Coordinates of C-alpha atoms and ligand atoms in Angstrom, one line a residue:
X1 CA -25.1 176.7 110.3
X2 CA -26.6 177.2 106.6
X3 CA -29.9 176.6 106.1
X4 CA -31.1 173.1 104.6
X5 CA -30.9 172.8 100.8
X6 CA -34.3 173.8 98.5
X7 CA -35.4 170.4 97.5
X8 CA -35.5 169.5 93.9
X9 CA -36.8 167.0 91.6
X10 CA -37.0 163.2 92.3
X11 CA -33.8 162.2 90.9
X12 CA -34.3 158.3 89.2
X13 CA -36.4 155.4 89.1
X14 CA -37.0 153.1 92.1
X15 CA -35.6 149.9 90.4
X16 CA -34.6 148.0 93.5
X17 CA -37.3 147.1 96.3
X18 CA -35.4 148.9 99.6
X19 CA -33.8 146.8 102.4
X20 CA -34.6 147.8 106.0
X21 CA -32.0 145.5 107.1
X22 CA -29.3 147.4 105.2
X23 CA -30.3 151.0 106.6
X24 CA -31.5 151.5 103.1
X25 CA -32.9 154.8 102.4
X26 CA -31.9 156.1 99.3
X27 CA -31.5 159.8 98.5
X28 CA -34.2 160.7 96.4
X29 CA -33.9 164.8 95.9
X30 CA -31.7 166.6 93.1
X31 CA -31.4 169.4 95.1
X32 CA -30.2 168.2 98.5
X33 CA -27.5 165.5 96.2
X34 CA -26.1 168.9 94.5
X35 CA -25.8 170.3 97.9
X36 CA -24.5 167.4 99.7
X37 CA -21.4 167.1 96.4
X38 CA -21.2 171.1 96.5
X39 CA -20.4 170.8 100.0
X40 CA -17.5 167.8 99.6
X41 CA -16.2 169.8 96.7
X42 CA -14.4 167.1 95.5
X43 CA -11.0 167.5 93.1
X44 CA -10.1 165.5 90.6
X45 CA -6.9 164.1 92.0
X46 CA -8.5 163.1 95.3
X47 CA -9.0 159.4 96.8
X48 CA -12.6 159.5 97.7
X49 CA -14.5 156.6 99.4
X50 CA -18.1 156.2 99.5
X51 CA -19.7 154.2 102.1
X52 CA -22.8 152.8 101.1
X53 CA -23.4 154.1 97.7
X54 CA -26.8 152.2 97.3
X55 CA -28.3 153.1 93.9
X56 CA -25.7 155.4 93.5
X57 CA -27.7 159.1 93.7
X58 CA -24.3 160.4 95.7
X59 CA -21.9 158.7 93.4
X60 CA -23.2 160.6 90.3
X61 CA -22.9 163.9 91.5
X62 CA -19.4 163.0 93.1
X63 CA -18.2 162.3 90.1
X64 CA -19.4 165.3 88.4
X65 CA -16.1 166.4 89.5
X66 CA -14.1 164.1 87.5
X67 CA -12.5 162.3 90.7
X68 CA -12.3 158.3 91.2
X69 CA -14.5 156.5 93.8
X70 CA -13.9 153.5 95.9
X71 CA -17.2 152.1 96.9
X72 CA -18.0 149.9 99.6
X73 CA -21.0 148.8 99.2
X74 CA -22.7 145.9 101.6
X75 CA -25.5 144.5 99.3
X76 CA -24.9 142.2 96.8
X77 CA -28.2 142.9 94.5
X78 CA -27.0 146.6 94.1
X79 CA -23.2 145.5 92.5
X80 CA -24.6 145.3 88.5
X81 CA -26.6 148.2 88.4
X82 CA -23.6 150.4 90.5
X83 CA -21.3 148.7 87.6
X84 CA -23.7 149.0 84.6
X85 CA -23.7 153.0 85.9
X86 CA -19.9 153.6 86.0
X87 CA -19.1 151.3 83.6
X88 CA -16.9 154.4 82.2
X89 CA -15.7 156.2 85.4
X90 CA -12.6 155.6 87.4
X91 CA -15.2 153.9 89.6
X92 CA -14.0 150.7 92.2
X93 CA -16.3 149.0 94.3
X94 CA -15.8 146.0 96.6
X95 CA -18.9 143.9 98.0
X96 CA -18.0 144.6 101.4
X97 CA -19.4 145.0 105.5
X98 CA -17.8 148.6 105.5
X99 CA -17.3 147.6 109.9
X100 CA -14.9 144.5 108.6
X101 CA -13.1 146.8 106.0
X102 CA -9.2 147.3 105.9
X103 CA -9.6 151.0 105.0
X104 CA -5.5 150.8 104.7
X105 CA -6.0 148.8 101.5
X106 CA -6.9 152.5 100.1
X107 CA -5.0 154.9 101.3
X108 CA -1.6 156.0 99.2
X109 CA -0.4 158.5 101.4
X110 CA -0.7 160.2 104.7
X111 CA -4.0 162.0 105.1
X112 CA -5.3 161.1 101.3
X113 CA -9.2 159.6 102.3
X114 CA -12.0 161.7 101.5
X115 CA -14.4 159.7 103.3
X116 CA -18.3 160.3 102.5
X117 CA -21.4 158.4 102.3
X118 CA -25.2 158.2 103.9
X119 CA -24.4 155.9 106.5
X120 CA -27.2 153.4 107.0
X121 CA -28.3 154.6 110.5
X122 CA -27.6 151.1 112.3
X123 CA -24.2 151.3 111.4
X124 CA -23.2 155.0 111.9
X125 CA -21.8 154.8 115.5
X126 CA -19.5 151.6 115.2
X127 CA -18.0 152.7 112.0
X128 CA -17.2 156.2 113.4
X129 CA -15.3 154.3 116.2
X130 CA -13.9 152.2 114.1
X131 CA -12.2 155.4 111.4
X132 CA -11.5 157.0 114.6
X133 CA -8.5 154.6 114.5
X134 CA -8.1 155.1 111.0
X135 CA -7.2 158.8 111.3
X136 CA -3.6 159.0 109.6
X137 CA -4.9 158.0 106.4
X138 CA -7.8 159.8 106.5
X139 CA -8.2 163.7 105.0
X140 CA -11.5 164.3 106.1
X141 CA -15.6 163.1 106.6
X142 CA -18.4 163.9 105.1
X143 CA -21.7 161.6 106.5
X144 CA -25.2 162.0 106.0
X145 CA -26.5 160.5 109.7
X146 CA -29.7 160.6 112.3
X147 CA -29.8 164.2 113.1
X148 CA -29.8 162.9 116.5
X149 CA -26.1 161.3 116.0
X150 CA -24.8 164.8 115.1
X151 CA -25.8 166.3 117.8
X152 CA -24.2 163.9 119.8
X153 CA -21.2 164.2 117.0
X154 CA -21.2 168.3 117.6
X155 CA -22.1 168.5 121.7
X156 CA -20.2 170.5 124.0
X157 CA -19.9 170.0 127.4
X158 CA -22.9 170.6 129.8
X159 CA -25.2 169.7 127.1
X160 CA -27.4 166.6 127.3
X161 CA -25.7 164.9 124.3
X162 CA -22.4 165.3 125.6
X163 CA -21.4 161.8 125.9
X164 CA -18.6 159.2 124.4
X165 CA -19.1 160.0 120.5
X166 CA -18.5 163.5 121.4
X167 CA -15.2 163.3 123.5
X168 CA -13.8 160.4 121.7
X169 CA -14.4 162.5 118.0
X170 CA -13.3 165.8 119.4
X171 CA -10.7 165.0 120.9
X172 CA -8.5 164.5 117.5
X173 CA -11.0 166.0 115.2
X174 CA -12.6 169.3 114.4
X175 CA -17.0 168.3 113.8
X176 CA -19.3 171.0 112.3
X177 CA -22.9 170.5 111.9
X178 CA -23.6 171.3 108.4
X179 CA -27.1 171.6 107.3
X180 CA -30.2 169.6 108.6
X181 CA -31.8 167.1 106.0
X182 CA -35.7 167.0 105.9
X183 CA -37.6 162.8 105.8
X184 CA -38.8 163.9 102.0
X185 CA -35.6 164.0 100.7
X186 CA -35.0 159.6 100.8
X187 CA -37.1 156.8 99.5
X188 CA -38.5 155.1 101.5
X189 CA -38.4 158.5 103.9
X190 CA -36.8 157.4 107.4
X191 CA -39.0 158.4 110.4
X192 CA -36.3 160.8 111.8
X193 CA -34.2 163.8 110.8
X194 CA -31.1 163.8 109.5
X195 CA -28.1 166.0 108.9
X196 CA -25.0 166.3 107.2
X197 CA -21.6 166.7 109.6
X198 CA -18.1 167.0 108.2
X199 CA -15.5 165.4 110.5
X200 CA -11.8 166.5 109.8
X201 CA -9.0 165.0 111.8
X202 CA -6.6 167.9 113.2
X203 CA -3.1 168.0 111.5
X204 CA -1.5 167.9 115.0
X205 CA -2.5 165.8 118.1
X206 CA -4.1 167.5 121.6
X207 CA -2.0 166.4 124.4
X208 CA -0.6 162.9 122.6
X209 CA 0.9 161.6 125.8
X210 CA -2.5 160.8 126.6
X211 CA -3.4 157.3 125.5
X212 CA -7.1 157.2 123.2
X213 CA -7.0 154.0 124.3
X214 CA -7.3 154.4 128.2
X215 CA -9.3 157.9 127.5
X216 CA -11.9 155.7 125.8
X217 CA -12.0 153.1 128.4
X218 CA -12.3 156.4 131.3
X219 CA -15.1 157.7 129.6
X220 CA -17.0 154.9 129.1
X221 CA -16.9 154.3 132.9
X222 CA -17.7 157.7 133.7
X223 CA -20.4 157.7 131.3
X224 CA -21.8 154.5 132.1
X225 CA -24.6 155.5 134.2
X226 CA -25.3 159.3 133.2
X227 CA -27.6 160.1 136.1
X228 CA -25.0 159.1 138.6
X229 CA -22.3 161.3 140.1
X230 CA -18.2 160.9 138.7
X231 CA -17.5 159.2 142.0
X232 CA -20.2 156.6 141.8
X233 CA -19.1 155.5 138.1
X234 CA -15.4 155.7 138.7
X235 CA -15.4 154.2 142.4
X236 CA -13.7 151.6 141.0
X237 CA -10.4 153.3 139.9
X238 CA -10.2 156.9 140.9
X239 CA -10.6 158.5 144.6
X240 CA -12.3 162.0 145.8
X241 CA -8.5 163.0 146.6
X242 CA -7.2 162.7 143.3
X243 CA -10.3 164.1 141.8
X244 CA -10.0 167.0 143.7
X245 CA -6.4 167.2 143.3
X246 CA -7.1 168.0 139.7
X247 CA -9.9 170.2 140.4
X248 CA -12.9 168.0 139.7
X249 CA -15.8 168.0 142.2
X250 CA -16.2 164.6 142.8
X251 CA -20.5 164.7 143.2
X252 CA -20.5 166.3 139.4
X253 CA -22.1 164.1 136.8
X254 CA -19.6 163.0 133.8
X255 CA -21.5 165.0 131.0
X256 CA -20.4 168.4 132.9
X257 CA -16.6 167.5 132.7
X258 CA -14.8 169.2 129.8
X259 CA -12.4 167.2 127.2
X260 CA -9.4 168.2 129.0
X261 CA -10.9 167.3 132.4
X262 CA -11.5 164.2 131.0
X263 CA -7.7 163.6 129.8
X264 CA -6.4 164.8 133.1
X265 CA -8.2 162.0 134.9
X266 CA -7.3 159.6 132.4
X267 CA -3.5 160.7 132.8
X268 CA -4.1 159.7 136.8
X269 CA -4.9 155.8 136.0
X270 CA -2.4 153.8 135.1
X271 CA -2.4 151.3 132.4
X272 CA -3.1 148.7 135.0
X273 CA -6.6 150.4 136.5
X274 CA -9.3 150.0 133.9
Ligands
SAM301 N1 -25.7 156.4 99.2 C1 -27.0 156.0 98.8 C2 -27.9 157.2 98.8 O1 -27.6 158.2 99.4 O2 -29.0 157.1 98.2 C3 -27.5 154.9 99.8 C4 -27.6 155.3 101.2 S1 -28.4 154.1 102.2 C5 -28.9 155.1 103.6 C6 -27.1 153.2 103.0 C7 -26.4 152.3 102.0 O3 -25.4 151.6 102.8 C8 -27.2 151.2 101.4 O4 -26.9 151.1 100.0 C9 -26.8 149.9 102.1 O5 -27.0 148.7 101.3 C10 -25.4 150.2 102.5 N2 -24.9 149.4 103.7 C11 -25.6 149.1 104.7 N3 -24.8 148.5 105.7 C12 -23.6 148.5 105.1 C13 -22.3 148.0 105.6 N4 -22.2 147.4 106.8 N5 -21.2 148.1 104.8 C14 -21.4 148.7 103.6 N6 -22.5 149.2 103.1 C15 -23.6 149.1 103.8

């Protein structure tokens, strides 16, 4: 993993009074920004949306590169100054709950989103899930999160954060951790430490005759209650037979199970059993 950014200068005014509710912590260092757009590298002909772009610190150095931005942005007060800003780039924004967006409205092709932004932290998770579904359109991700959701993002199995996020992202995308993001570099600076992760959907699906769907609802049971063994969460729907059948010691806990384990017994339940 490269090494976190040097910090540079404080990069503009604080003109708007910052809202917890919104996950609002607004980048504040030139020199993490300029690593952040160096590592997105974005082209002029790409179809880049920015989630969140707040006071617009990302934005500006996205568009550096000459490309056009969608913005979905949920707070209302932040609209004139985002437009007053842009007022001469190729620069869209819609006043938005990015978790309610149609992300289909933006797309023009196969694989054309460059998704990015510095997710407000209370949000992260759901939207994930939710562009998970979205992965046709979508060319790749670049999010600022909790350097606690990356890990969980990035886990392999047998590790402690090996959970849900991790299956249900690696399972139809590659995840790489890319550089850890120190509290000093936001205003107001969040309590936690964050990290940047690119997410990029692979161009061909891992074992497609296994349903997302029914693999989500699988580990979700056998996730449930991490402490407990498989066959304590999955009582319900799978037997020690069948587990062993496919090689799966049935008094392992979930988190030890790799992602193809986890499709196998997911394969075994039929559309009926969860
Ligand atoms: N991109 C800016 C930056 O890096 O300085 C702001 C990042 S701040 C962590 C998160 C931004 O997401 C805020 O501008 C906030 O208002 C916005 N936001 C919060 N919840 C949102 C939602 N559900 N949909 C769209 N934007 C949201």
């Amino acid at each position: 993993m490269p090494k976190t950014p040097k910090r540079g200068g404080a990069s503009r005014p604080k003109t708007h009074a910052p809202r917890k509710r919104f996950g609002q912590n607004f980048l504040n260092d030139q020199g993490v920004i300029a690593a952040i757009a160096r590592t997105i590298n974005p082209h002029p002909e790409d179809n880049v949306v920015e989630i969140g772009p707040g006071q617009g610190a990302l934005t500006d150095a996205l568009f550096e590169s000459g490309c056009a931005i969608k913005a979905i942005e949920i707070d209302r007060d932040l609209q004139s100054q985002l437009r007053v800003m842009f007022f001469n780039r190729d620069f869209t924004l819609f006043n938005y709950d990015a978790l309610k967006f149609d992300f289909n409205e933006l797309s023009n092709a196969d694989h054309d989103l460059r998704i990015v932004g510095n997710l407000p932290y209370n949000i992260s998770t759901p939207l994930i899930f939710k562009l998970l579904t979205h992965l046709p359109i979508i060319r790749d991700m670049h999010f600022m999160l909790q350097k606690e959701v990356v890990d969980r993002l990035a886990a392999s199995p047998g590790n402690k954060h090996w959970g849900r996020l991790s299956v249900m992202t690696q399972v139809d995308c590659d995840v790489e951790h890319l550089f850890d993001v120190p509290p000093e570099a936001f205003y107001p600076q969040p309590k936690v430490q964050s990290a940047i992760v690119r997410l990029m959907p692979r161009s061909s699906a891992h074992r497609p005759e296994c349903s997302r769907e029914q693999l989500g609802k699988l580990v979700q049971l056998a996730f449930a209650q991490r402490r407990k063994t498989l066959r304590n969460n999955l009582r319900s729907i799978i037997d020690d037979t069948t587990m062993q059948r496919l090689g799966i010691d049935p008094a392992c806990r979930a988190e030890t199970l790799t992602l193809d384990q986890l499709m196998d017994l997911s394969l075994e339940l039929s559309e009926a059993a969860i």
